[in-house]
Amino acid sequence: MRSKSLFTALALLMLILLLAACGNAEGNSNEESSGNSEGSGDTEGESAESTEVLVDGSSTVFPIMEAVAEEYQKENPEARVNIGVSGSGGGFEKFVAGETHLSNASRPIKKEEKQALKETGIEYTQFEIALDGLSIVVNKENDWVDQLTVDQLNKMWSADGGVTTWSDINEKWPDEKIQFYSPGADSGTFDYFSEVVLGEEGQIRQNASLSEDDNVLVQGVTSSPNAISYFGYAYYAENKDNLRAVPIVNDNGKTVKPSQETVQSGEYPFSRPLFTYVKHSALENESVYNFAKYTLEHAGEMAESVGYVAKPGSAYEDALQKLGEAAGK
């Protein structure tokens, strides 16, 4: 009996030890899973296993990147490219926070944005991917505005310009109240327009309707013959049946309309480069590197397909070399 009791006790002890061991193994498994889950959800998205590429920023650059991403994903069905439209400023905020791999912008990065990236230890390279002609547009029915100068635009859009009606600009124009539609304050287009038209100290008029969505601006102008707005050339080209681009007087006194030729030559006064910024550490991820490389290889072609202007071919060759250096290839 005692032998049988001893055997039972030993068996019970072994069962307890076995269950304890299983419990520890399960606990270790859970801890590893939690760690892996945290890594796979890292906003940096730099795991070599991740195939998702995270892009955000300018609504002006968006049509180019959207076209690039569509073609890239056709050729690489396993790839996932997520493109947001937070505006140039909003895109840089996400870039600084480590939430994106590429940041699109319709104006150069600001000093304070550079400093924020430096403080967070994020290294990056700026790439010019296309050219744009910021277009001043009015309704198709507006047949009185034949041209505008930068000074007239300043008076129209400035908070203290004193302009309410078209006749305030030219007495021969209708005594009708102007409706103003502008990109939002996070937009690089807003920043660019403010700099070249309003000046460093200038403030945009308070009654302007602001939106980060360029399509909303298009709808605003097409819905009223007394409306005016400004946005990238591609959005004008896409809606030119319902909009009219206003010729602008350049520094040489010549009246110039935006076109692919006048934008590339710089003859149009509101010609400007478009950018994407690439995070160096993200290039360790082959998916990010391959997409960035594909972007630079096809940006010119895609830019022209959506209504923008390509840079000279040599510019893209130089950009590809810079990308390879940034990736350590």
Coordinates of C-alpha atoms in Angstrom, one line a residue:
M1 CA 0.0 0.0 0.0
R2 CA 2.7 2.4 1.0
S3 CA 4.5 1.6 -2.3
K4 CA 1.3 2.3 -4.2
S5 CA 0.8 5.6 -2.4
L6 CA 4.4 6.6 -3.0
F7 CA 3.9 5.9 -6.7
T8 CA 0.7 7.9 -6.9
A9 CA 2.4 10.9 -5.1
L10 CA 5.3 10.8 -7.5
A11 CA 3.0 10.6 -10.5
L12 CA 1.0 13.6 -9.2
L13 CA 4.3 15.5 -8.7
M14 CA 5.4 14.8 -12.2
L15 CA 2.0 16.0 -13.6
I16 CA 2.3 19.2 -11.6
L17 CA 5.8 19.9 -12.9
L18 CA 4.7 19.1 -16.5
L19 CA 1.8 21.5 -16.3
A20 CA 4.0 24.2 -14.8
A21 CA 6.5 23.7 -17.7
C22 CA 3.8 24.0 -20.3
G23 CA 2.5 27.2 -18.6
N24 CA 5.9 28.8 -18.8
A25 CA 6.3 27.8 -22.4
E26 CA 2.9 29.3 -23.2
G27 CA 3.9 32.5 -21.3
N28 CA 7.2 32.8 -23.2
S29 CA 5.3 32.2 -26.5
N30 CA 2.9 35.1 -25.6
E31 CA 5.7 37.4 -24.8
E32 CA 7.5 36.7 -28.1
S33 CA 4.2 37.3 -30.0
S34 CA 3.7 40.6 -28.3
G35 CA 7.1 41.7 -29.2
N36 CA 6.7 40.6 -32.8
S37 CA 3.4 42.3 -33.0
E38 CA 4.8 45.5 -31.7
G39 CA 7.6 45.3 -34.3
S40 CA 5.3 44.6 -37.2
G41 CA 3.1 47.6 -36.2
D42 CA 6.1 49.9 -36.0
T43 CA 5.1 53.2 -37.7
E44 CA 8.6 53.4 -39.2
G45 CA 7.5 50.4 -41.3
E46 CA 11.2 49.5 -41.9
S47 CA 11.0 45.8 -41.3
A48 CA 12.6 44.0 -44.2
E49 CA 9.5 41.7 -44.3
S50 CA 7.0 44.5 -44.7
T51 CA 5.7 45.2 -48.2
E52 CA 3.7 48.3 -47.4
V53 CA 5.1 51.7 -48.5
L54 CA 3.7 54.7 -46.6
V55 CA 3.6 58.0 -48.4
D56 CA 1.8 61.3 -47.5
G57 CA 1.9 65.0 -48.2
S58 CA 1.0 67.4 -51.0
S59 CA -2.3 67.2 -52.8
T60 CA -0.5 68.8 -55.8
V61 CA 2.0 65.9 -56.0
F62 CA -0.7 63.3 -55.3
P63 CA -1.8 62.8 -58.9
I64 CA 1.8 61.9 -59.9
M65 CA 2.4 59.6 -57.0
E66 CA -1.0 58.0 -57.5
A67 CA -0.1 57.2 -61.2
V68 CA 3.3 55.9 -60.2
A69 CA 1.8 53.7 -57.5
E70 CA -0.8 52.2 -59.8
E71 CA 1.8 51.2 -62.4
Y72 CA 4.1 49.9 -59.7
Q73 CA 1.5 47.7 -58.1
K74 CA 0.5 46.3 -61.5
E75 CA 4.1 45.2 -62.0
N76 CA 4.5 44.1 -58.4
P77 CA 1.1 42.6 -57.3
E78 CA 2.4 41.8 -53.8
A79 CA 3.3 45.4 -53.1
R80 CA 1.1 47.8 -51.1
V81 CA 1.5 51.6 -51.5
N82 CA -0.5 53.7 -49.2
I83 CA -0.7 57.4 -50.3
G84 CA -2.2 60.0 -48.0
V85 CA -3.1 63.7 -48.8
S86 CA -2.4 65.7 -45.7
G87 CA -0.8 68.7 -47.5
S88 CA 2.9 69.5 -47.6
G89 CA 2.9 70.7 -44.0
G90 CA 0.8 67.8 -42.7
G91 CA 2.9 65.3 -44.6
F92 CA 6.1 66.7 -42.9
E93 CA 4.5 66.3 -39.5
K94 CA 3.9 62.6 -40.2
F95 CA 7.4 62.3 -41.6
V96 CA 8.9 63.8 -38.4
A97 CA 6.7 61.4 -36.3
G98 CA 8.1 58.4 -38.2
E99 CA 4.8 57.5 -39.7
T100 CA 5.8 57.6 -43.4
H101 CA 8.6 56.6 -45.6
L102 CA 8.2 59.3 -48.3
S103 CA 6.8 62.8 -47.9
N104 CA 5.5 64.7 -50.9
A105 CA 5.7 68.5 -51.0
S106 CA 4.9 71.3 -53.4
R107 CA 7.4 73.6 -51.7
P108 CA 10.9 73.0 -50.2
I109 CA 11.1 71.8 -46.6
K110 CA 11.1 74.6 -44.0
K111 CA 13.9 75.4 -41.6
E112 CA 11.8 74.4 -38.6
E113 CA 10.9 71.1 -40.3
K114 CA 14.5 70.4 -40.9
Q115 CA 15.3 71.1 -37.3
A116 CA 12.5 68.7 -36.1
L117 CA 13.9 65.9 -38.3
K118 CA 17.4 66.5 -37.0
E119 CA 16.1 66.4 -33.4
T120 CA 14.4 63.0 -34.1
G121 CA 17.5 61.6 -35.8
I122 CA 15.8 61.2 -39.2
E123 CA 18.1 61.5 -42.2
Y124 CA 16.5 62.1 -45.6
T125 CA 17.1 63.2 -49.2
Q126 CA 15.1 65.7 -51.2
F127 CA 14.2 64.8 -54.8
E128 CA 12.7 67.1 -57.4
I129 CA 10.3 64.8 -59.4
A130 CA 8.5 67.2 -61.7
L131 CA 7.6 70.8 -62.5
D132 CA 4.3 72.6 -62.0
G133 CA 2.8 75.9 -63.0
L134 CA 0.6 77.2 -60.2
S135 CA -2.6 78.2 -62.1
I136 CA -4.8 81.2 -61.3
V137 CA -8.3 80.1 -62.5
V138 CA -11.7 81.6 -62.9
N139 CA -15.1 80.3 -64.1
K140 CA -15.5 79.6 -67.8
E141 CA -18.2 82.3 -68.0
N142 CA -15.8 84.9 -66.7
D143 CA -14.8 86.7 -70.0
W144 CA -13.6 90.0 -68.5
V145 CA -10.4 89.0 -66.7
D146 CA -7.9 89.0 -69.6
Q147 CA -4.8 89.1 -67.5
L148 CA -3.6 89.8 -63.9
T149 CA -0.3 91.1 -62.5
V150 CA 1.3 89.9 -59.3
D151 CA 0.4 93.3 -57.7
Q152 CA -3.3 92.9 -58.6
L153 CA -3.3 89.4 -57.1
N154 CA -1.7 90.8 -54.0
K155 CA -4.5 93.4 -53.6
M156 CA -7.2 90.8 -54.3
W157 CA -6.0 88.1 -51.9
S158 CA -4.4 90.2 -49.1
A159 CA -6.4 90.7 -45.9
D160 CA -5.8 94.5 -46.1
G161 CA -6.0 94.8 -49.9
G162 CA -9.3 96.6 -49.9
V163 CA -10.8 94.5 -52.8
T164 CA -14.3 93.3 -52.7
T165 CA -15.6 93.4 -56.3
W166 CA -14.1 92.9 -59.7
S167 CA -14.5 96.6 -60.4
D168 CA -12.1 97.3 -57.5
I169 CA -9.4 95.8 -59.6
N170 CA -10.5 97.3 -63.0
E171 CA -13.3 99.8 -63.3
K172 CA -14.3 98.2 -66.6
W173 CA -15.0 94.9 -64.9
P174 CA -18.4 94.0 -63.3
D175 CA -19.4 95.4 -59.9
E176 CA -19.8 91.9 -58.6
K177 CA -18.5 90.4 -55.4
I178 CA -15.5 88.1 -55.8
Q179 CA -15.7 84.7 -54.3
F180 CA -12.3 83.4 -53.2
Y181 CA -11.3 79.7 -52.9
S182 CA -7.8 78.8 -51.6
P183 CA -5.9 75.7 -50.6
G184 CA -5.7 75.2 -46.8
A185 CA -2.9 76.4 -44.6
D186 CA -1.2 73.0 -44.5
S187 CA -0.9 73.0 -48.3
G188 CA 2.5 73.7 -49.9
T189 CA 0.6 75.5 -52.6
F190 CA -0.8 77.9 -49.9
D191 CA 2.7 78.5 -48.6
Y192 CA 4.1 79.1 -52.1
F193 CA 1.3 81.5 -53.1
S194 CA 1.7 83.4 -49.8
E195 CA 5.4 83.8 -50.4
V196 CA 5.4 84.9 -54.0
V197 CA 2.1 86.9 -54.0
L198 CA 1.4 88.1 -50.5
G199 CA 5.0 88.4 -49.2
E200 CA 6.5 87.3 -45.9
E201 CA 4.3 89.6 -43.8
G202 CA 1.2 89.3 -45.9
Q203 CA -2.0 87.6 -44.6
I204 CA -4.6 86.0 -46.8
R205 CA -8.1 87.5 -46.7
Q206 CA -10.3 86.1 -44.0
N207 CA -13.4 85.5 -46.2
A208 CA -11.5 83.1 -48.5
S209 CA -12.9 79.5 -48.4
L210 CA -10.0 77.1 -47.6
S211 CA -9.7 73.4 -48.4
E212 CA -6.9 70.9 -48.5
D213 CA -8.8 69.1 -51.3
D214 CA -8.1 70.7 -54.7
N215 CA -11.2 69.1 -56.1
V216 CA -13.3 71.1 -53.6
L217 CA -11.6 74.3 -55.0
V218 CA -12.4 73.2 -58.6
Q219 CA -16.1 72.7 -57.6
G220 CA -16.2 76.1 -56.0
V221 CA -15.0 77.9 -59.1
T222 CA -17.1 75.9 -61.5
S223 CA -20.2 76.7 -59.5
S224 CA -19.9 80.5 -59.6
P225 CA -19.0 82.9 -62.5
N226 CA -17.5 85.3 -59.9
A227 CA -15.1 82.8 -58.2
I228 CA -11.4 82.7 -58.4
S229 CA -8.8 80.2 -57.1
Y230 CA -5.3 78.8 -57.5
F231 CA -3.9 75.3 -57.6
G232 CA -1.6 73.0 -59.5
Y233 CA -1.6 72.9 -63.3
A234 CA -2.8 69.3 -63.4
Y235 CA -6.1 70.1 -61.7
Y236 CA -6.7 73.0 -64.2
A237 CA -5.8 70.8 -67.2
E238 CA -8.2 68.1 -65.9
N239 CA -11.0 70.6 -65.6
K240 CA -10.2 73.0 -68.4
D241 CA -13.6 72.6 -70.0
N242 CA -15.1 74.3 -67.0
L243 CA -12.3 76.6 -66.0
R244 CA -10.1 79.3 -67.5
A245 CA -6.5 79.9 -66.6
V246 CA -5.8 83.6 -66.3
P247 CA -2.7 84.8 -68.1
I248 CA -0.1 86.3 -65.7
V249 CA 2.2 89.2 -66.5
N250 CA 5.8 88.1 -65.8
D251 CA 8.8 90.2 -64.7
N252 CA 9.6 91.0 -68.3
G253 CA 6.1 92.5 -68.8
K254 CA 5.0 89.6 -71.0
T255 CA 1.5 88.1 -70.5
V256 CA 1.9 84.3 -70.2
K257 CA -0.5 81.4 -69.8
P258 CA 0.6 78.2 -68.0
S259 CA 1.5 75.4 -70.3
Q260 CA 4.0 72.6 -70.4
E261 CA 6.3 74.7 -72.6
T262 CA 6.1 77.9 -70.5
V263 CA 6.4 76.0 -67.2
Q264 CA 9.5 74.1 -68.3
S265 CA 11.2 77.2 -69.7
G266 CA 10.4 79.3 -66.6
E267 CA 8.7 81.9 -68.7
Y268 CA 5.5 81.4 -66.7
P269 CA 6.0 83.4 -63.5
F270 CA 4.5 80.7 -61.1
S271 CA 6.6 77.8 -62.3
R272 CA 7.9 75.7 -59.4
P273 CA 9.5 72.3 -58.7
L274 CA 7.6 69.5 -57.0
F275 CA 9.3 67.3 -54.4
T276 CA 9.4 64.0 -52.6
Y277 CA 11.5 63.4 -49.5
V278 CA 12.8 59.9 -48.8
K279 CA 13.9 58.7 -45.3
H280 CA 17.3 57.0 -45.4
S281 CA 16.6 54.3 -42.8
A282 CA 13.4 53.3 -44.6
L283 CA 15.5 52.4 -47.6
E284 CA 16.8 49.3 -45.7
N285 CA 13.3 47.9 -46.5
E286 CA 13.6 46.6 -50.1
S287 CA 9.9 47.4 -50.8
V288 CA 10.5 51.1 -49.9
Y289 CA 13.8 51.2 -51.9
N290 CA 12.2 49.6 -55.0
F291 CA 9.2 51.9 -54.9
A292 CA 11.5 55.0 -54.5
K293 CA 13.6 53.8 -57.4
Y294 CA 10.6 53.1 -59.6
T295 CA 9.3 56.6 -58.8
L296 CA 12.4 58.3 -60.0
E297 CA 12.6 56.1 -63.1
H298 CA 9.0 56.9 -64.1
A299 CA 8.2 60.3 -62.4
G300 CA 8.7 62.3 -65.6
E301 CA 6.5 60.1 -67.7
M302 CA 3.8 59.9 -65.0
A303 CA 3.9 63.7 -64.4
E304 CA 3.2 64.4 -68.0
S305 CA 0.4 61.8 -68.1
V306 CA -1.5 63.7 -65.4
G307 CA -0.8 67.2 -66.7
Y308 CA 2.4 68.3 -65.1
V309 CA 5.8 68.8 -66.7
A310 CA 8.8 66.5 -66.6
K311 CA 12.3 67.5 -65.7
P312 CA 15.1 66.8 -68.1
G313 CA 16.1 63.2 -68.3
S314 CA 19.6 63.8 -66.8
A315 CA 17.9 65.2 -63.6
Y316 CA 16.3 61.8 -63.0
E317 CA 19.6 60.0 -63.7
D318 CA 21.3 62.2 -61.0
A319 CA 18.4 61.5 -58.6
L320 CA 18.8 57.7 -59.0
Q321 CA 22.5 58.0 -58.2
K322 CA 21.6 60.0 -55.1
L323 CA 19.1 57.4 -54.1
G324 CA 21.6 54.6 -54.4
E325 CA 24.1 56.5 -52.2
A326 CA 21.4 57.2 -49.6
A327 CA 20.6 53.4 -49.6
G328 CA 24.2 52.4 -49.5
K329 CA 24.0 50.6 -52.8

